[in-house]
Each structure stands twice: as C-alpha cells, then as structure tokens.
mmCIF file of C-alpha atoms in Angstrom:
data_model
loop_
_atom_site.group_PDB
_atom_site.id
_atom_site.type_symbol
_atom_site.label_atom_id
_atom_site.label_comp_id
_atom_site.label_asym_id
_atom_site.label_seq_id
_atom_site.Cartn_x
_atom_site.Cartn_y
_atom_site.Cartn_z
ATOM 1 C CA UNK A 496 163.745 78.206 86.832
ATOM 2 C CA UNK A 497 163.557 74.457 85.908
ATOM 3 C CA UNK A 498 165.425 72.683 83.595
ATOM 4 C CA UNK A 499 163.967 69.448 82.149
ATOM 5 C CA UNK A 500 166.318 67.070 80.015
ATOM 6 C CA UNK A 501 165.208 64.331 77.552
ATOM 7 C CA UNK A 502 166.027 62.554 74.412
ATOM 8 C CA UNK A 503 168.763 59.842 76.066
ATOM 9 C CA UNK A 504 167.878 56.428 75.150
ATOM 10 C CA UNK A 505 169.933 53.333 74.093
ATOM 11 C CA UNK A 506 171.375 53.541 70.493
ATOM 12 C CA UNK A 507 173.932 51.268 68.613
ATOM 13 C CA UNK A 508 177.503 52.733 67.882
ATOM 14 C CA UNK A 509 177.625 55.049 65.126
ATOM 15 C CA UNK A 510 174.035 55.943 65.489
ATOM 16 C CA UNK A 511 172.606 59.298 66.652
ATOM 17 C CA UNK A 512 170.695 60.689 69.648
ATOM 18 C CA UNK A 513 169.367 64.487 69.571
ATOM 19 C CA UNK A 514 168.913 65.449 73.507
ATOM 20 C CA UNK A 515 166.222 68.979 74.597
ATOM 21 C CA UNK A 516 166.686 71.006 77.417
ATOM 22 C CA UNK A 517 163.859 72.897 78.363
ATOM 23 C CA UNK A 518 163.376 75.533 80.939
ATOM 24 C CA UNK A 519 160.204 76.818 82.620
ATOM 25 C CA UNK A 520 160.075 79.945 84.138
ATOM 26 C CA UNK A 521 162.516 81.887 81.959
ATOM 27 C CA UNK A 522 163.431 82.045 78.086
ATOM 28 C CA UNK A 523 167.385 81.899 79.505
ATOM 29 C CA UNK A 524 168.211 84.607 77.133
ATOM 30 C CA UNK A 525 171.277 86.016 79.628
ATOM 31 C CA UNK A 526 172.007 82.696 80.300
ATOM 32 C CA UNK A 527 174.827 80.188 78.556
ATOM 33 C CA UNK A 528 173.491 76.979 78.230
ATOM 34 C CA UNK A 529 174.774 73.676 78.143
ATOM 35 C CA UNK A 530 175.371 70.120 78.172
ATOM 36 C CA UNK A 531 177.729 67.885 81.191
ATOM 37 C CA UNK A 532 177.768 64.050 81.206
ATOM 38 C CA UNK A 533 179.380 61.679 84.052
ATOM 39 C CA UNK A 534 180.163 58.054 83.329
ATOM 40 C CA UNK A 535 180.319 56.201 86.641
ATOM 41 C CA UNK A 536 182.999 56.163 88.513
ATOM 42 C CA UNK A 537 184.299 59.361 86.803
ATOM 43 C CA UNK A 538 184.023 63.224 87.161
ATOM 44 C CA UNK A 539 181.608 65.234 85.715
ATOM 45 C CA UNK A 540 182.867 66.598 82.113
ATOM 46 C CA UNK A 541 181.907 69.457 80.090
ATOM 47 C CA UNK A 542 180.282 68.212 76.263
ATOM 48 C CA UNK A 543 178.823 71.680 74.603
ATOM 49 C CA UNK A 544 178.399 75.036 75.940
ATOM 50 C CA UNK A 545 176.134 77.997 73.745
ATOM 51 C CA UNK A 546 175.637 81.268 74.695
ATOM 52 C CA UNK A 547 172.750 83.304 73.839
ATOM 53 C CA UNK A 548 174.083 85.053 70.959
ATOM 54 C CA UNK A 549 175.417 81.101 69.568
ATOM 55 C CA UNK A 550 179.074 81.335 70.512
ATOM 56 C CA UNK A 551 179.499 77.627 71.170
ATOM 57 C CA UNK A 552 182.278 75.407 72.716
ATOM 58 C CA UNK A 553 182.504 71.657 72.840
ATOM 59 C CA UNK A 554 184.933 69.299 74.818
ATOM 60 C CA UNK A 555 187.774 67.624 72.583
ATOM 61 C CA UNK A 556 186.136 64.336 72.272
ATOM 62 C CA UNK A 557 182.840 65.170 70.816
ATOM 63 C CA UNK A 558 184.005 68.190 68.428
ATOM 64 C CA UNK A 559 183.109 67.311 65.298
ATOM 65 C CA UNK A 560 180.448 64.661 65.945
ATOM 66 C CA UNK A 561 178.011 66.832 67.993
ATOM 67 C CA UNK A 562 176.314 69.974 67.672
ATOM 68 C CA UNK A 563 174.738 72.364 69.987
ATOM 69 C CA UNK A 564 172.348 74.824 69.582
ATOM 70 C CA UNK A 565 169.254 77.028 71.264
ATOM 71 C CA UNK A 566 166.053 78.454 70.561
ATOM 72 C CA UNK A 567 166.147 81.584 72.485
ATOM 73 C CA UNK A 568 162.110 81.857 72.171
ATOM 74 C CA UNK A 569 161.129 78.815 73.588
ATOM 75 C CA UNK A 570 164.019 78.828 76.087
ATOM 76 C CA UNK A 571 165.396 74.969 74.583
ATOM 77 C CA UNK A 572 168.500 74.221 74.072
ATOM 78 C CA UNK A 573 169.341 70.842 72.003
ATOM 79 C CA UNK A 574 172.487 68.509 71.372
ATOM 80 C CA UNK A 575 172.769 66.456 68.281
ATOM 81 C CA UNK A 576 175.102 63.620 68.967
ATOM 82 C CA UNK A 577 176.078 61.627 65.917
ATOM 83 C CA UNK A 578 178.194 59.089 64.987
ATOM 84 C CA UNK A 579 177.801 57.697 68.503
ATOM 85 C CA UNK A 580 180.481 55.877 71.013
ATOM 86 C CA UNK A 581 180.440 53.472 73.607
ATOM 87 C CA UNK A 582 182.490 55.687 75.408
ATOM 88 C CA UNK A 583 179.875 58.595 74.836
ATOM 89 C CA UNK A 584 177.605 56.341 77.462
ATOM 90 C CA UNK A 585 176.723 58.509 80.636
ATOM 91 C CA UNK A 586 174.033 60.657 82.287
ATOM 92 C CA UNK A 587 173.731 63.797 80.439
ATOM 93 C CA UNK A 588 173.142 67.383 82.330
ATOM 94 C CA UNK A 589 172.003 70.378 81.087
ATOM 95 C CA UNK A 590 173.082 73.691 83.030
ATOM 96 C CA UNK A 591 172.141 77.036 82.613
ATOM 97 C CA UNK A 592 174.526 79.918 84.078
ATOM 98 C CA UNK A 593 174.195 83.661 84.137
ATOM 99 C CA UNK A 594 177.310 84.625 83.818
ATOM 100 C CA UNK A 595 176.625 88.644 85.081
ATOM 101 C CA UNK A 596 176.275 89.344 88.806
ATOM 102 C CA UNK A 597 174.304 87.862 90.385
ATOM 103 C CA UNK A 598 175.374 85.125 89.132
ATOM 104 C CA UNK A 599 172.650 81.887 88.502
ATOM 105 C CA UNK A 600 172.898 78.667 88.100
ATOM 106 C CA UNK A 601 170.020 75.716 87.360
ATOM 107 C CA UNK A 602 170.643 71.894 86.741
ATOM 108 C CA UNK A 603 168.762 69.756 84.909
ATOM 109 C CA UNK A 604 167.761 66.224 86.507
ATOM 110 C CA UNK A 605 169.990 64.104 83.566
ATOM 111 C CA UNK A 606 168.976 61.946 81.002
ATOM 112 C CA UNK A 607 170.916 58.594 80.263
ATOM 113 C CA UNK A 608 172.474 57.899 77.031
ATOM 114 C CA UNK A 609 173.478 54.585 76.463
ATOM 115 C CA UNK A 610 175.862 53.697 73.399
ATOM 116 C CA UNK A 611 176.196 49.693 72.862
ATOM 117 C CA UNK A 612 179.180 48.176 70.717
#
C-alpha cells in the first residue's frame, strides 16, 4: 500500500487549503485514516483521524476549523482546513492504520502547508 499526499501550498491567513490522501493498492476500508503535521523543531502532532465507518477525531487546535472525511471507494481520504493560521504551517502526513491484528501501518511522503500572516 502507498499513500500519496497533496493539496499543501502557500495560502494567506484565514484562507483555506483542502489536502487528498490517496492510496494504491487497497481501498483502506479496515483501515482509520488520517492526517499528522510537524512544524520544525517540534514533534509530530495528531490533526484528524476517520475511521471507515466516519467516526472522526481532531486535535484541540483545529476542531472547528477543519474537517475530515473519506471516500471508502476510491480509498481517499481529504482534510478541509479553513480559516487558516500561521501557526497551522507544517508538513502534513497522512497515515493509514489497521487497527485489528495484524496490525498495519502506511505513511504518506507529506505535503507542506504554508500559512503567511
């Protein structure tokens, strides 16, 4: 299974970004999917998380400004980051984990968002 990321970019604060994980060689559908980002210098932090039946969780600081979701089909999974920060800058992972034994995990190659003030 590969994971490709893209959609990052350089935006202005308070503008949006929508970021696409796809996989090849699997639809992910046992899999929860979801999105990491590391600023430099700092440790990598969890953004969104969706499971294949939607059951999503996001990290404190984006709730409410970004939304994750899948297409089970086409084995994508998306983020829609509005209302953009500069503090939102970083390279942006997507991860996909199955959860039952034996337990896989993939890594996307990151995409880099880039939020200016």
């Amino acid at each position: 299974v590969q994971l490709q990321a893209s959609g990052g970019g350089l935006v202005q604060a308070g503008g949006s970004l929508r970021l696409s994980c796809a996989a090849s060689g699997s639809t992910l559908s046992s899999f929860v999917t979801g999105w990491y980002r590391q600023a430099p210098g700092m440790q990598r932090e969890m953004v969104a998380t969706i499971s294949s039946g939607g059951t999503t969780n996001y990290g404190d600081s984006v709730k409410g400004r970004f939304t994750i979701s899948r297409d089970n089909r086409k084995g994508t999974t998306y983020l829609q980051m509005n209302s953009l920060k500069p503090e939102d800058s970083a390279v942006y992972y997507c991860k996909a984990r199955r959860p039952v034994t034996p337990v896989l995990e993939y890594w996307g190659q990151g995409t880099l968002v880039t939020v200016s003030s």
